[in-house]
CSV table of C-alpha atoms in Angstrom, one decimal:
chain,number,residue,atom,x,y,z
R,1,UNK,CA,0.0,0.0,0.0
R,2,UNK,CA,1.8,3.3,-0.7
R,3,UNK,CA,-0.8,6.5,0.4
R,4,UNK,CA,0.8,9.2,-1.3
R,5,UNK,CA,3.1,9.5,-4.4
R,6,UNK,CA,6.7,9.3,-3.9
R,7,UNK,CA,7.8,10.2,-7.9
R,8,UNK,CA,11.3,11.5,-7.0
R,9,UNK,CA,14.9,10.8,-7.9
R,10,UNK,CA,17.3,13.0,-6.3
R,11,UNK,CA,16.8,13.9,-2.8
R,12,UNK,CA,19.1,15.9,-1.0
R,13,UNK,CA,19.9,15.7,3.1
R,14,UNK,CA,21.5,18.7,4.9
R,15,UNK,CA,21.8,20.2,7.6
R,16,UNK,CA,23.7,24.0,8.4
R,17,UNK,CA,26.4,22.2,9.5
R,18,UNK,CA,26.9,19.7,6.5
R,19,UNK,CA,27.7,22.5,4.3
R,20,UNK,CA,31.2,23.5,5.8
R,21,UNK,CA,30.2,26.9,6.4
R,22,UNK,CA,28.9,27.9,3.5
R,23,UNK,CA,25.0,29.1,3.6
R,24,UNK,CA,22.9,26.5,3.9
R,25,UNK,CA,20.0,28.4,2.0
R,26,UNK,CA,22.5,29.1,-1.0
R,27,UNK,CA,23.4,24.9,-1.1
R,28,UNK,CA,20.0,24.1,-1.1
R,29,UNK,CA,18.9,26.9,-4.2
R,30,UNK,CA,21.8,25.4,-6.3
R,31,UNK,CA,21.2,21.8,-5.8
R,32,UNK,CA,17.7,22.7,-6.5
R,33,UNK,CA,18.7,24.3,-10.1
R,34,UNK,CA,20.9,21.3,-10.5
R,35,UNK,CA,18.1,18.8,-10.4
R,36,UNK,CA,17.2,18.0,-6.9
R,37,UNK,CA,13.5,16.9,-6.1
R,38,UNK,CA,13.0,16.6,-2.8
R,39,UNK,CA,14.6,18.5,0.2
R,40,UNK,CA,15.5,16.5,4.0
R,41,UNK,CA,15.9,19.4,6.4
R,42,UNK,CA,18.0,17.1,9.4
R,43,UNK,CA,18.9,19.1,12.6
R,44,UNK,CA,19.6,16.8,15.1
R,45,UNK,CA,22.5,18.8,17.0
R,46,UNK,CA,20.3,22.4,17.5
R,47,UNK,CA,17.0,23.6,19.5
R,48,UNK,CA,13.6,23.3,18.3
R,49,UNK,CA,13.6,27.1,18.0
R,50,UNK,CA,16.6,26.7,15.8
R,51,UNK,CA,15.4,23.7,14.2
R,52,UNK,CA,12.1,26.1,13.6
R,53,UNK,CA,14.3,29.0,12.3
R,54,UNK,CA,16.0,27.2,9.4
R,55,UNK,CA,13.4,25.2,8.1
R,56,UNK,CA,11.2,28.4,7.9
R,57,UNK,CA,14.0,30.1,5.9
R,58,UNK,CA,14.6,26.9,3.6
R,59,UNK,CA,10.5,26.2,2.9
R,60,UNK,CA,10.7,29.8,1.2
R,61,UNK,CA,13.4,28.5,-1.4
R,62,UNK,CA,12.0,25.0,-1.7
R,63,UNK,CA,8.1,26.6,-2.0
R,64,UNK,CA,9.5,28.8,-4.8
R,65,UNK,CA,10.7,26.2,-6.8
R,66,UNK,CA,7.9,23.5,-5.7
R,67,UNK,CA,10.5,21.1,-4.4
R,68,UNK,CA,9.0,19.4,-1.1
R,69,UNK,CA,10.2,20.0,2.1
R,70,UNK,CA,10.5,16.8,4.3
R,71,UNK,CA,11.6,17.3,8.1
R,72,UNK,CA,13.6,15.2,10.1
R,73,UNK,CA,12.1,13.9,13.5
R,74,UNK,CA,10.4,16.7,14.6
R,75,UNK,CA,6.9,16.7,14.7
R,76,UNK,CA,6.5,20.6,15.9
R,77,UNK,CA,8.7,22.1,12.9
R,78,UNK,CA,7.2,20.1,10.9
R,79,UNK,CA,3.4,20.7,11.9
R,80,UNK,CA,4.5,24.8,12.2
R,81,UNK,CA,6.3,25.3,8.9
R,82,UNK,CA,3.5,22.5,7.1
R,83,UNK,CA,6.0,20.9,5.7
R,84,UNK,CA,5.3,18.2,2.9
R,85,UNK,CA,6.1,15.7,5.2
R,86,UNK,CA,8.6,14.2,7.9
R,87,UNK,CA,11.2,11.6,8.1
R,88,UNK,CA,11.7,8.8,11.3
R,89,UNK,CA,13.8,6.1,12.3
R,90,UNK,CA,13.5,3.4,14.2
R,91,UNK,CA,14.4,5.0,17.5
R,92,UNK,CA,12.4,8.0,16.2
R,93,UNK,CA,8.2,8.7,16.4
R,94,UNK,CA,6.5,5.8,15.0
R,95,UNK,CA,5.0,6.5,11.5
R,96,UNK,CA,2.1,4.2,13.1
R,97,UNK,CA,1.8,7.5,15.4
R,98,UNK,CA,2.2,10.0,13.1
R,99,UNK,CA,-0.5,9.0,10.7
R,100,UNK,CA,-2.8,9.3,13.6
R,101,UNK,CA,-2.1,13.1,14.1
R,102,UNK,CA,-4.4,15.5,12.4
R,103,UNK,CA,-1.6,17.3,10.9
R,104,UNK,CA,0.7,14.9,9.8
R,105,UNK,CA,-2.3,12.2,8.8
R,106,UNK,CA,-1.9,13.3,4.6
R,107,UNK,CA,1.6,14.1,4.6
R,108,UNK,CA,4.5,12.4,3.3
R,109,UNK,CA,6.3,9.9,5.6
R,110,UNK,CA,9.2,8.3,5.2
R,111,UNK,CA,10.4,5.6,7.3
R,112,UNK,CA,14.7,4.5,7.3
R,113,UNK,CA,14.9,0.4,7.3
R,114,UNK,CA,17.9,-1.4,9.0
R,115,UNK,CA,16.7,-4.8,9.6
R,116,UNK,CA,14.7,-7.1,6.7
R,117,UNK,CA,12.4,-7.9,9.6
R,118,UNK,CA,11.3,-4.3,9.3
R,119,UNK,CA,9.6,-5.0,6.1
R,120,UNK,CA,7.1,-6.9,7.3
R,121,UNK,CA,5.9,-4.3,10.9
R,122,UNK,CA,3.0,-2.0,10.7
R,123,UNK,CA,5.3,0.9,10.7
R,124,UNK,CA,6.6,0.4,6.9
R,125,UNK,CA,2.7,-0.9,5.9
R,126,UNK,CA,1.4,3.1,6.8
R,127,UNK,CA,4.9,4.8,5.2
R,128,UNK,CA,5.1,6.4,2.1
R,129,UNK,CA,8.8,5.7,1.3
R,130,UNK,CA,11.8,3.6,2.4
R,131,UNK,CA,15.3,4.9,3.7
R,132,UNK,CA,17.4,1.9,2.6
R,133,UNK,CA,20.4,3.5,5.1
R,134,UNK,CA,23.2,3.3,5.1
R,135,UNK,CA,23.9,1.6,1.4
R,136,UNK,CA,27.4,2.3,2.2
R,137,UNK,CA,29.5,3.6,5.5
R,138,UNK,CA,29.2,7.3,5.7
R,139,UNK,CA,30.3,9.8,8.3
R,140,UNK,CA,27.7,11.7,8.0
R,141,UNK,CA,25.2,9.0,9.7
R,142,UNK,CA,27.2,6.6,12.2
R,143,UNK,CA,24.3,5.5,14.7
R,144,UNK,CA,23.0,2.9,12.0
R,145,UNK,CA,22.9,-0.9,12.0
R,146,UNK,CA,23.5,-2.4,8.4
R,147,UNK,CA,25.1,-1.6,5.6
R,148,UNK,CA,23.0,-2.7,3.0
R,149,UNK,CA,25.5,-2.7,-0.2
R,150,UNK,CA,24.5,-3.5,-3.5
R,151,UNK,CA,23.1,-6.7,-3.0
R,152,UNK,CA,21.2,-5.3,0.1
R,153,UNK,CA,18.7,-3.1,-1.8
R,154,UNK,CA,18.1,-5.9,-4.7
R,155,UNK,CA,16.8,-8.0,-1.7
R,156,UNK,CA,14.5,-5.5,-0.5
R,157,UNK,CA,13.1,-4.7,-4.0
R,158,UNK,CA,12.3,-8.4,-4.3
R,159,UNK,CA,10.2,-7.7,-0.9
R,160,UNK,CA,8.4,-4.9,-1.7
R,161,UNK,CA,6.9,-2.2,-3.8
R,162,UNK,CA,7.2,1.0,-1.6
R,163,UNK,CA,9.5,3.3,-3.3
R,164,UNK,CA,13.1,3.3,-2.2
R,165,UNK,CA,15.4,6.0,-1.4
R,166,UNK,CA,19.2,4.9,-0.9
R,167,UNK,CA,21.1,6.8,1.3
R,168,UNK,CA,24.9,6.4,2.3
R,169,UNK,CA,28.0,7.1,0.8
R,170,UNK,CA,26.4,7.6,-2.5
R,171,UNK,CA,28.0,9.9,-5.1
R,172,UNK,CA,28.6,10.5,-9.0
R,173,UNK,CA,30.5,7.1,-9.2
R,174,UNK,CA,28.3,4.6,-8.3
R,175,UNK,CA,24.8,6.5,-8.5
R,176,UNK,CA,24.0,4.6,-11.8
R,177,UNK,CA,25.2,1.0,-9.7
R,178,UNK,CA,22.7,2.1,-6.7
R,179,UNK,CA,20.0,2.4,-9.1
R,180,UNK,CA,20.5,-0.9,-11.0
R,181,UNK,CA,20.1,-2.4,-8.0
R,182,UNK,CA,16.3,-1.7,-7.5
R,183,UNK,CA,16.4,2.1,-5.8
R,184,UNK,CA,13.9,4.3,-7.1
R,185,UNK,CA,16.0,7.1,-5.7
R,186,UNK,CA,19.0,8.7,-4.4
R,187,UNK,CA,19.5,10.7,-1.1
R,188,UNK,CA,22.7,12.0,-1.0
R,189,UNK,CA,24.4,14.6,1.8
R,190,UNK,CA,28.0,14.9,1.5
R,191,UNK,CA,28.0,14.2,-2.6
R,192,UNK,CA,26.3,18.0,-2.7
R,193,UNK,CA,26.7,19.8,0.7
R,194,UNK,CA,30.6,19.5,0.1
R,195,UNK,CA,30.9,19.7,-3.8
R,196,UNK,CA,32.9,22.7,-4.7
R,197,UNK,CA,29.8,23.7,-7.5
R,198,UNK,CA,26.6,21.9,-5.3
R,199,UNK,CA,24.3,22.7,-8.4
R,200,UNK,CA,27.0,20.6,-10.9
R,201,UNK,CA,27.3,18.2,-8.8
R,202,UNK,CA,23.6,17.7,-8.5
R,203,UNK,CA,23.3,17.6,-12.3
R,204,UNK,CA,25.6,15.5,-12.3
R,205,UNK,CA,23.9,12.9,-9.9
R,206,UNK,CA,20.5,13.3,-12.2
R,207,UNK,CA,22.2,12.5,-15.3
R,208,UNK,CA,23.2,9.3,-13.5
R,209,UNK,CA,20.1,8.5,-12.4
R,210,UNK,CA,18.7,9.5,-15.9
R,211,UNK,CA,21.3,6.9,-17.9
């Protein structure tokens, strides 16, 4: 059963701090130009009032283009910005929970997989999307279980039919092997937040994905 459409291929992750000190707001407009379709605000080092802040500022850029905003884990930003949708774990809100919330009930959620087992709980039934994560080490994400590899995320496609977004390690030379595999699409952090040209680099990624 997926509830809502999940059509999109490039799907950038960020937070402030994953872009090095550059503005945030000015790596999220380029990636956007360079073909990203979907925006992950994740804040899990700052204040709700912080959190709040930033993903205020970033809706305005990602509502001008029409990319959607998903938040990370926090139901308050994402109920007070109305953000397209939000994005848990398994030590996060249960998506079981969220869809039971007024606010939340139609948007977008996305729930991150680290066991097979997971496939088969209530939790993935009611989400909208996947996180197959991590599909390769990262530093950017080290409190995770599995790495899922290649052969990881052509197990889960056999499994199911909920879209898939691969996160971890992914960049410009293996995007096209990650997709091959059975992802329907790419979350990257590092691959954008830290290219020297984020909205090349983002093309870049999409004409992978487009191959």
């Amino acid at each position: 059963m997926i509830l809502h459409p999940f059509p999109y291929q490039l799907y950038l992750v960020m937070s402030e701090a994953d872009c090095k000190g550059r503005n945030f707001l000015h790596v999220a407009e380029q990636a956007i130009l360079g073909g990203v379709d979907v925006i992950q605000l994740r804040e899990k080092n700052t204040d709700t009032a912080s959190f709040l802040t930033k993903a205020r500022q970033l809706k305005e850029i990602t509502d001008q283009y029409s990319v959607p905003l998903i938040i990370n884990d926090n139901i308050s930003v994402a109920e007070q910005v109305n953000a397209a949708g939000i994005h848990v774990g398994n030590s996060d809100a249960a998506p079981v929970d969220l869809r039971q919330q007024t606010l939340l009930r139609e948007k977008i959620i996305g729930y991150s997989i680290e066991y097979l087992s997971q496939l088969d709980n209530e939790q993935t039934a009611v989400s909208d999307y996947l996180g197959i994560s991590p599909v390769f080490r990262t530093d950017t994400k080290t409190d995770t279980i599995t790495e899922w590899g290649l052969d990881g995320i052509a197990t889960i496609r056999q499994l199911t039919e909920k879209p898939l977004v691969a996160i971890g390690n992914i960049h410009h030379g293996n995007a096209r092997e990650v997709i091959n595999a059975g992802a329907d699409c790419l979350a990257v952090v590092s691959a954008i937040c830290n290219a020297p040209d984020p909205q090349k680099a983002a093309y870049q990624l999409k004409n992978e994905i487009l191959k």
